[in-house]
Coordinates of C-alpha atoms in Angstrom, one line a residue:
M29 CA -0.2 0.0 0.0
K30 CA 1.2 3.5 -0.8
Y31 CA 0.6 5.7 2.4
N32 CA 1.4 9.0 0.5
R33 CA -2.0 8.6 -1.1
L34 CA -3.8 9.0 2.3
T35 CA -5.2 12.1 3.9
I36 CA -3.9 13.4 7.4
E37 CA -6.9 12.0 8.9
E38 CA -6.4 8.5 7.3
L39 CA -3.0 8.2 8.2
H40 CA -3.6 9.2 11.7
Q41 CA -6.4 6.5 12.2
K42 CA -4.3 3.8 10.7
L43 CA -1.4 4.9 13.1
I44 CA -3.9 4.6 16.0
N45 CA -5.1 1.3 14.9
K46 CA -1.7 0.1 14.5
E47 CA -2.2 -0.9 10.8
I48 CA 0.9 1.0 10.0
T49 CA 3.8 2.2 11.8
V50 CA 5.6 5.8 11.8
E51 CA 8.7 3.9 10.5
D52 CA 6.6 2.7 7.7
L53 CA 5.8 6.4 6.7
I54 CA 9.3 7.6 7.1
K55 CA 10.5 4.6 4.9
E56 CA 8.2 5.3 2.2
S57 CA 8.6 9.1 2.3
K58 CA 12.7 8.4 1.9
E59 CA 12.2 6.4 -0.9
L60 CA 10.0 9.0 -2.6
E61 CA 12.3 11.7 -1.5
K62 CA 15.2 10.2 -3.3
T63 CA 13.3 9.7 -6.6
L64 CA 11.8 13.2 -6.4
Q65 CA 15.2 14.7 -5.8
E66 CA 16.7 12.9 -8.8
K67 CA 13.6 14.0 -11.0
C68 CA 12.9 17.7 -9.8
N69 CA 15.6 19.0 -7.6
A70 CA 12.8 19.6 -4.9
F71 CA 15.0 19.7 -1.7
D72 CA 17.7 22.2 -0.2
F73 CA 18.8 19.8 2.5
I74 CA 18.0 16.0 3.3
I75 CA 18.1 15.0 6.9
D76 CA 19.7 11.5 6.9
N77 CA 18.7 10.0 10.1
V78 CA 15.0 10.8 10.8
E79 CA 13.8 9.6 14.1
A80 CA 10.1 8.3 14.8
K81 CA 8.0 10.1 17.1
E82 CA 5.2 8.9 19.5
V83 CA 1.8 8.8 17.9
T84 CA -0.7 10.8 20.3
D85 CA -4.1 12.1 19.8
N86 CA -2.9 14.8 17.9
M87 CA -3.6 14.1 14.0
L88 CA -0.1 15.3 13.0
S89 CA 1.8 13.0 15.3
G90 CA 4.2 10.6 13.6
I91 CA 3.6 11.9 10.2
P92 CA 6.6 13.4 8.1
Y93 CA 6.3 16.8 6.6
G94 CA 8.6 19.1 4.7
V95 CA 9.9 22.6 5.7
K96 CA 10.7 25.4 3.3
A97 CA 14.4 26.4 3.6
N98 CA 13.5 29.8 4.9
Y99 CA 12.2 28.6 8.3
S100 CA 14.7 28.6 11.0
T101 CA 15.0 25.0 12.4
K102 CA 17.5 24.5 15.2
G103 CA 20.4 22.3 14.4
I104 CA 19.4 21.9 10.8
L105 CA 20.8 23.6 7.9
S106 CA 18.6 26.6 6.9
T107 CA 19.7 28.5 3.9
G108 CA 16.9 30.4 2.4
S109 CA 18.1 28.5 -0.8
S110 CA 21.0 31.3 -0.8
N111 CA 24.7 30.8 -1.2
T112 CA 25.1 33.8 1.5
L113 CA 23.7 31.5 4.2
K114 CA 25.1 28.0 2.6
N115 CA 26.5 26.9 6.1
Y116 CA 24.0 28.4 8.4
V117 CA 22.5 26.2 10.9
P118 CA 20.3 28.1 13.5
F119 CA 20.5 27.6 17.2
F120 CA 16.5 28.1 17.3
D121 CA 13.2 26.9 15.8
A122 CA 10.6 29.1 14.2
T123 CA 7.6 29.6 16.5
A124 CA 5.6 27.7 13.7
I125 CA 8.1 24.7 13.9
K126 CA 8.1 24.7 17.6
N127 CA 4.2 24.3 17.5
L128 CA 4.6 21.5 15.2
N129 CA 7.1 19.8 17.5
K130 CA 4.8 20.0 20.2
A131 CA 2.4 18.1 18.0
N132 CA 5.0 15.4 17.4
A133 CA 5.2 16.0 13.5
I134 CA 8.3 14.9 11.9
I135 CA 10.5 17.1 9.7
L136 CA 11.8 15.2 6.8
N137 CA 13.8 17.6 4.8
K138 CA 14.1 21.5 4.0
T139 CA 12.6 22.2 0.6
A140 CA 14.2 24.2 -2.0
M141 CA 12.8 27.5 -3.0
D142 CA 13.4 30.6 -5.1
E143 CA 16.3 32.5 -3.2
F144 CA 15.0 34.1 -0.2
G145 CA 11.4 34.0 -1.6
M146 CA 12.2 36.4 -4.3
G147 CA 11.1 34.9 -7.4
G148 CA 8.1 33.0 -9.2
T149 CA 9.9 30.5 -11.1
G150 CA 11.7 28.2 -8.9
T151 CA 14.9 28.8 -11.1
T152 CA 17.0 30.8 -8.5
A153 CA 17.5 28.4 -5.7
R154 CA 21.2 27.7 -4.5
T155 CA 20.9 24.0 -5.7
G156 CA 19.6 24.7 -9.2
I157 CA 16.4 24.7 -10.9
I158 CA 13.2 23.0 -9.3
K159 CA 11.1 21.1 -11.9
N160 CA 7.3 20.3 -11.8
P161 CA 6.7 16.7 -11.0
W162 CA 3.8 16.6 -13.6
D163 CA 6.1 17.9 -16.6
I164 CA 9.8 18.5 -15.8
T165 CA 10.0 20.7 -18.7
R166 CA 7.6 23.1 -16.6
M167 CA 8.1 25.4 -13.6
C168 CA 6.5 24.8 -10.1
A169 CA 5.9 28.5 -10.0
G170 CA 7.7 30.0 -6.8
S171 CA 9.0 30.8 -4.3
S172 CA 7.6 27.7 -2.6
S173 CA 8.6 25.4 -5.5
G174 CA 9.9 22.5 -3.5
S175 CA 7.3 22.0 -1.1
A176 CA 4.8 22.2 -3.8
A177 CA 6.7 19.5 -5.9
A178 CA 7.1 17.3 -2.8
V179 CA 3.4 17.3 -1.7
A180 CA 2.3 16.8 -5.3
Y181 CA 4.6 13.9 -5.7
G182 CA 3.4 12.4 -2.3
V183 CA 6.6 12.5 -0.3
Y184 CA 4.3 13.5 2.4
P185 CA 0.8 14.9 2.9
Y186 CA 2.0 18.4 3.6
A187 CA 4.8 20.8 3.6
L188 CA 5.3 24.3 4.8
G189 CA 5.6 27.3 2.7
S190 CA 5.7 31.1 2.8
D191 CA 3.7 33.6 0.9
T192 CA 4.6 37.1 0.0
G193 CA 2.9 37.6 -3.1
D194 CA 1.5 34.1 -4.1
S195 CA 4.4 32.0 -3.3
I196 CA 2.1 29.2 -1.7
R197 CA -0.9 29.4 -3.7
K198 CA 0.4 29.8 -7.3
P199 CA 2.9 26.7 -6.9
A200 CA -0.1 24.9 -5.4
A201 CA -2.1 25.6 -8.6
Y202 CA 0.9 24.6 -11.1
C203 CA 1.3 21.2 -9.0
G204 CA -2.5 20.5 -8.8
I205 CA -2.6 20.7 -5.0
V206 CA -4.0 22.9 -2.3
G207 CA -2.1 26.1 -0.8
Y208 CA -3.5 28.2 2.1
K209 CA -2.3 31.7 3.2
P210 CA -4.1 32.2 6.3
T211 CA -5.2 35.8 7.8
Y212 CA -1.8 38.0 8.2
G213 CA -0.9 37.5 12.0
M214 CA -2.5 34.1 12.6
I215 CA 0.9 32.3 12.4
S216 CA 3.7 33.8 14.0
R217 CA 6.4 34.8 11.7
Y218 CA 9.2 34.6 14.2
G219 CA 11.9 32.5 12.8
L220 CA 10.7 32.9 9.1
F221 CA 13.6 34.8 7.0
P222 CA 12.0 37.9 6.2
F223 CA 11.5 39.1 2.9
A224 CA 8.8 41.8 2.8
S225 CA 7.3 41.9 6.3
S226 CA 4.1 43.6 5.8
L227 CA 3.3 40.9 3.1
D228 CA 5.0 37.7 4.4
T229 CA 2.7 35.0 5.7
C230 CA 3.5 31.5 6.9
G231 CA 1.2 28.8 5.5
V232 CA 0.9 25.2 4.0
L233 CA 0.6 23.1 0.9
T234 CA -1.4 20.0 1.2
R235 CA -3.6 17.7 -1.1
S236 CA -6.8 18.5 0.5
V237 CA -8.7 21.5 2.3
K238 CA -9.3 19.7 5.6
D239 CA -5.5 18.9 5.7
A240 CA -4.6 22.5 5.3
A241 CA -7.0 23.2 8.3
I242 CA -5.4 20.6 10.4
V243 CA -2.0 21.8 9.9
V244 CA -2.5 25.5 10.3
D245 CA -4.6 24.6 13.5
N246 CA -1.4 23.3 14.8
M247 CA 0.9 26.2 13.5
K248 CA -1.1 29.2 14.7
G249 CA -1.3 31.2 17.9
L250 CA -0.3 34.3 19.7
D251 CA 3.2 34.7 20.0
E252 CA 5.2 37.4 22.2
N253 CA 7.9 37.1 19.8
D254 CA 5.7 38.6 16.8
M255 CA 4.0 41.6 17.6
T256 CA 1.7 41.3 14.5
T257 CA 0.2 38.0 15.9
F258 CA -3.4 37.7 17.1
D259 CA -5.1 35.5 19.5
S260 CA -6.8 33.2 17.2
S261 CA -7.6 30.5 20.1
N262 CA -11.5 30.8 19.2
I263 CA -10.9 29.9 15.5
H264 CA -11.0 26.1 14.9
L265 CA -10.4 25.6 11.4
Y266 CA -10.9 21.8 11.0
D267 CA -13.9 21.8 13.4
S268 CA -15.6 24.5 11.3
I269 CA -15.6 22.6 8.2
N270 CA -19.0 21.0 7.4
G271 CA -19.7 22.0 3.8
D272 CA -22.7 24.0 4.5
I273 CA -22.9 26.9 2.1
K274 CA -26.3 28.1 2.8
N275 CA -26.6 31.8 2.2
K276 CA -23.1 32.1 1.2
K277 CA -22.5 34.4 -1.7
L278 CA -19.5 34.7 -3.8
C279 CA -18.2 37.1 -6.7
Y280 CA -15.6 37.0 -9.4
V281 CA -14.2 39.9 -11.3
K282 CA -15.2 40.6 -14.7
E283 CA -11.9 42.6 -15.6
I284 CA -9.9 39.4 -14.7
C285 CA -12.1 36.6 -15.8
D286 CA -13.6 37.7 -19.3
I287 CA -11.8 36.3 -22.2
D288 CA -12.6 39.1 -24.1
N289 CA -9.9 41.1 -22.1
Y290 CA -7.3 39.0 -23.7
P291 CA -7.3 39.6 -27.5
N292 CA -4.1 37.6 -28.1
A293 CA -5.0 34.7 -25.6
S294 CA -3.2 31.7 -26.0
D295 CA -5.0 28.2 -26.3
E296 CA -4.1 27.4 -22.8
L297 CA -5.5 30.6 -21.5
K298 CA -8.6 30.1 -23.3
A299 CA -9.1 26.5 -21.8
H300 CA -8.1 27.7 -18.5
L301 CA -10.9 30.5 -18.4
E302 CA -13.5 28.4 -20.2
N303 CA -12.7 25.7 -17.3
F304 CA -13.3 28.3 -14.8
K305 CA -16.5 29.5 -16.2
N306 CA -17.8 25.9 -16.4
V307 CA -16.9 25.5 -12.8
I308 CA -18.9 28.6 -11.7
N309 CA -21.8 27.4 -13.5
N310 CA -21.6 24.0 -11.9
L311 CA -21.4 25.6 -8.6
R312 CA -24.4 27.9 -9.4
D313 CA -26.3 24.6 -10.3
K314 CA -25.2 23.3 -6.6
G315 CA -26.8 26.2 -5.0
L316 CA -23.8 28.6 -4.4
E317 CA -24.6 32.2 -5.2
I318 CA -21.8 33.8 -7.5
D319 CA -22.1 37.3 -9.1
E320 CA -20.1 38.8 -11.7
V321 CA -18.8 42.2 -10.3
S322 CA -16.4 45.2 -12.0
V323 CA -13.5 46.7 -10.4
D324 CA -11.7 49.7 -12.1
K325 CA -9.2 48.3 -14.3
K326 CA -6.8 51.0 -13.9
L327 CA -6.7 50.0 -10.3
L328 CA -6.0 46.4 -11.2
N329 CA -3.3 47.3 -13.6
T330 CA -1.3 48.9 -10.7
V331 CA -1.1 45.7 -8.5
A332 CA 2.1 44.3 -10.2
S333 CA 4.0 47.5 -9.8
V334 CA 2.7 48.2 -6.2
Y335 CA 4.1 44.8 -5.3
N336 CA 7.4 45.3 -6.9
I337 CA 8.0 48.7 -5.2
L338 CA 7.0 47.7 -1.9
S339 CA 8.5 44.0 -1.7
C340 CA 11.9 45.4 -3.0
A341 CA 11.8 48.1 -0.7
E342 CA 11.2 46.1 2.5
A343 CA 13.6 43.3 1.1
T344 CA 16.3 45.7 0.9
S345 CA 15.9 47.0 4.5
N346 CA 15.4 43.4 5.8
M347 CA 18.4 41.8 4.2
S348 CA 20.8 44.6 5.1
N349 CA 22.2 42.2 7.9
L350 CA 23.4 39.6 5.3
T351 CA 26.9 40.8 5.4
G352 CA 29.0 37.7 5.8
I353 CA 30.2 39.2 9.2
I354 CA 27.3 38.2 11.6
F355 CA 26.7 34.9 9.9
G356 CA 27.1 33.2 6.5
P357 CA 30.5 32.5 4.8
A358 CA 33.0 35.3 4.9
G359 CA 33.9 37.3 2.0
A360 CA 37.5 38.1 0.9
G361 CA 39.1 41.6 1.5
E362 CA 41.3 43.7 3.6
S363 CA 38.6 45.7 4.9
V364 CA 35.3 45.1 6.6
T365 CA 33.7 46.9 3.6
D366 CA 35.6 45.0 0.9
Q367 CA 34.5 41.7 2.8
M368 CA 30.8 42.7 2.8
K369 CA 30.9 43.6 -0.9
D370 CA 32.6 40.5 -1.9
H371 CA 30.1 38.3 0.2
R372 CA 27.2 40.0 -1.2
T373 CA 28.5 40.2 -4.9
K374 CA 29.1 36.5 -4.8
G375 CA 26.5 35.2 -2.7
F376 CA 23.2 36.6 -4.2
S377 CA 22.0 35.6 -7.6
P378 CA 21.3 38.3 -10.3
L379 CA 17.6 38.5 -9.6
I380 CA 18.2 39.3 -6.0
K381 CA 20.6 42.0 -6.8
R382 CA 18.1 43.6 -9.1
R383 CA 15.6 43.7 -6.4
F384 CA 17.9 45.3 -4.0
I385 CA 18.8 48.2 -6.5
I386 CA 14.9 48.7 -7.0
G387 CA 14.3 48.8 -3.4
S388 CA 17.3 51.2 -2.8
Y389 CA 16.1 53.4 -5.5
V390 CA 12.7 53.7 -4.3
L391 CA 13.9 54.4 -0.8
Q392 CA 16.1 57.2 -1.7
R393 CA 14.8 60.4 -0.2
E394 CA 14.4 62.1 -3.4
N395 CA 12.5 59.1 -4.8
Q396 CA 10.2 58.2 -1.8
E397 CA 7.2 60.3 -2.5
R398 CA 7.0 59.6 -6.1
Y399 CA 7.6 55.7 -5.8
F400 CA 7.3 54.3 -2.3
K401 CA 4.9 56.5 -0.7
N402 CA 2.5 56.3 -3.8
A403 CA 2.7 52.7 -3.7
Q404 CA 1.5 52.6 -0.2
R405 CA -1.5 54.8 -1.1
V406 CA -2.4 52.7 -4.2
R407 CA -2.0 49.5 -1.8
R408 CA -4.7 51.2 0.4
L409 CA -7.0 51.8 -2.5
I410 CA -6.7 48.3 -3.7
V411 CA -7.2 47.0 -0.2
E412 CA -10.3 49.1 0.3
A413 CA -11.7 48.0 -3.1
W414 CA -11.7 44.4 -2.0
K415 CA -13.2 45.4 1.4
E416 CA -16.1 46.8 -0.2
L417 CA -16.6 43.5 -2.1
F418 CA -16.5 41.6 1.3
K419 CA -19.2 43.8 2.8
K420 CA -21.8 42.0 0.3
Y421 CA -19.9 38.7 -0.4
D422 CA -18.3 36.1 1.7
A423 CA -15.5 35.6 -0.7
V424 CA -13.9 36.4 -4.2
I425 CA -13.3 33.4 -6.4
L426 CA -10.7 33.8 -9.3
P427 CA -8.7 31.6 -11.7
V428 CA -5.1 31.2 -10.7
G429 CA -2.7 32.5 -13.3
S430 CA -3.2 32.5 -17.1
G431 CA -3.1 28.7 -17.5
P432 CA -1.2 25.7 -16.4
A433 CA 2.6 25.7 -15.4
K434 CA 4.8 27.7 -17.7
K435 CA 7.8 26.2 -19.5
F436 CA 11.2 27.0 -18.6
E437 CA 12.6 27.8 -22.1
S438 CA 9.6 30.3 -23.1
D439 CA 10.2 33.9 -21.8
K440 CA 7.0 35.1 -23.1
D441 CA 5.2 32.5 -21.0
V442 CA 6.7 33.9 -17.6
I443 CA 5.6 37.4 -18.1
S444 CA 3.1 39.0 -20.4
A445 CA 1.8 42.6 -20.0
E446 CA -1.5 41.5 -21.4
T447 CA -2.0 39.0 -18.8
T448 CA -0.4 40.4 -15.8
I449 CA -3.3 41.0 -13.9
L450 CA -4.1 37.3 -14.2
E451 CA -0.9 36.3 -13.1
E452 CA -0.4 38.9 -10.2
H453 CA -4.1 39.3 -8.7
L454 CA -3.2 37.0 -5.7
Q455 CA -0.7 39.7 -4.5
I456 CA -4.3 41.5 -3.3
G457 CA -4.4 38.8 -0.7
N458 CA -1.1 39.9 0.7
F459 CA -1.7 43.6 0.4
G460 CA -4.9 43.2 2.7
G461 CA -3.6 40.3 4.7
F462 CA -6.7 38.4 3.8
P463 CA -7.2 34.7 4.1
S464 CA -6.7 33.0 0.8
I465 CA -6.7 29.3 -0.7
T466 CA -5.9 27.8 -3.9
I467 CA -7.5 24.4 -4.9
P468 CA -7.2 22.4 -8.1
D469 CA -10.1 22.8 -10.4
G470 CA -9.3 20.8 -13.5
F471 CA -6.6 20.2 -16.3
V472 CA -5.7 21.8 -19.3
N473 CA -3.5 19.8 -21.9
E474 CA -3.3 17.1 -19.0
L475 CA -1.7 19.7 -16.5
P476 CA -3.3 20.8 -13.5
V477 CA -5.0 24.3 -13.0
G478 CA -6.4 25.9 -10.1
L479 CA -8.9 28.5 -8.6
N480 CA -8.4 30.9 -5.7
I481 CA -10.9 31.6 -2.9
T482 CA -10.1 34.8 -0.8
G483 CA -12.0 36.3 2.1
K484 CA -12.1 39.0 4.6
N485 CA -9.6 39.1 7.5
Y486 CA -10.2 36.8 10.5
D487 CA -12.8 34.7 8.6
D488 CA -10.6 31.8 7.6
A489 CA -13.0 29.3 8.7
N490 CA -15.7 30.6 6.3
V491 CA -13.0 30.8 3.4
L492 CA -11.9 27.1 4.2
N493 CA -15.4 25.7 4.5
I494 CA -16.3 27.5 1.1
A495 CA -13.1 25.8 -0.4
Y496 CA -14.2 22.5 1.2
F497 CA -17.6 22.7 -0.3
I498 CA -16.1 23.5 -4.1
E499 CA -13.4 20.7 -3.6
S500 CA -16.4 18.4 -2.9
T501 CA -17.9 19.0 -6.0
M502 CA -14.9 18.1 -8.1
N503 CA -13.0 15.2 -8.6
Y504 CA -9.3 16.6 -7.6
K505 CA -9.3 16.0 -3.9
N506 CA -5.8 14.5 -2.5
Q507 CA -4.6 14.0 -6.0
N508 CA -1.0 12.9 -6.6
S509 CA 1.2 13.7 -9.7
E510 CA 2.4 10.1 -10.2
E511 CA -1.1 8.6 -9.6
R512 CA -2.6 10.2 -12.6
K513 CA 0.1 9.3 -15.2

C-alpha cells in the first residue's frame, strides 16, 4: 500500500489502529524523496537520520512533513536557498516549527525555493532549478516550489511554505494541490527569514482542504516574539468545516475573468478561463450564489507595480544584515567593507541584486514620495476595493494564473503585459492580509490548473469551508502527480 495517497485523517487513524507504523511512513517518504530529488531537485537539505516520534491524539503526530528552506530549524541547515547562508545552522526553531514539534510532527527535509522567496519560477535556488513533477519541462512557480513539488509527488501529505505575493498559492495551482495562506498574523513569523514584512505570511501546501485546516490549527497562535500575531484561540478551522454553503455569496471580477480582455489569448489561457466558467456554472447549479462584479481596471493594472516597489523596498531593508560578518561565509578583502561587498556580490543571484537595486532606488529620499509612498497609497486603494466586495460577499473566487505551469524555455510565458493581472492578482491577498486558498479545479493539456478563494480578515473558517464545499463538487481532492499518469 502507498501511504502517501492517504489524507492526514486517514494516516492518523491507521497509526492509532496500529495498521501502519511511523517507521513505515518514514521509509516510504524517504524512498519517494530520493526519486523526486533525482527527477525534480525539490530539496535544499535532506536529513539523513530521521527519528520516529510517538503517536498521540494529535492528528499530525508521527507523520513526516517538509519545511521550506526559509524557516529557522534548530540544528538543521537553513539556507533560504541562498549561497549567502549556505552553511547556516540556526540555534533556534521558528515558532511555527516549535508548535509542530509539540504535535510530534516529523521534519523530513528542507525544501528548495527561489532564493529568499524573491522569485516566481523556482529557478533561483542555490541548488539549481526546481522542476514540476507533472512535467519536468515546466515550472512549479515560486517561491515555495520544492514544497509544492514534494506534496504533489506524495513524499508526505503536507509541507510548509511562505507567501509574500502568491508563493504558496500559485505553486499549489501549478502542481495540482491545495495552498493556504491564512490571515496575516494568524501564524507567527518569528523564525521565518523576512522578505517583505508587511506581506510575508506562513502557510501550508497539502492535497486537501481539511488537511490544510489541520496543519494550520497546529501552527497558529499568539506569539510574544511577533507583535503582529493575534489571538486565534477561538478559531477552530478543522472543526468548522462542514460543507454548509447556505446563504453564502461569492463574486468574481469581470475584468480579470473575461476572455474578451485578452485579444491575443493562447489556447491554454482560453481553455483555463473556459474551465473556470464551467466550474462557476456548476457551483451555481449546486446552490452557491456567485455574482459577476466590476473593479476599476486602472486600479487592477497597478497591482504588479505596487507589489514590486513595496516588496523590493522592504527586502532591501530586511536583508541589510546579510553581510558575511554576523553569519554566512566570510567574504574576501582587506577591509570590512571589502569583505561585505565580496560576500554580497558572490552570494546573491542576479535576480536578488536587481531587487535590491530597485528597493534602494525607491527608498532614496528624493524618490520616496514618487514611488514608495505612492505605492503605499495605491495599496490602500486596492485593499479598500476588496473590502467593499467583502461587505456584500463572503469571498472572491478567481482563476489562478493564465493557465497551467509555464515552460522553462519560453520567456514570453513567464511575463506578459496583457495577462499581468491574471498572473499577479493573488498579491491582493497579501496587500490586505486576507485569508486566501488555492485548490485544483481541472486540467488543461493534461496539466493541473487551480482557482483561488479569498475572504475577509479573520474569516478563515468561512473561507476554508467554502473551499471544502467547492472541492467536494470536483474530482481533484488529494490528487498525486504520479497517480494520474
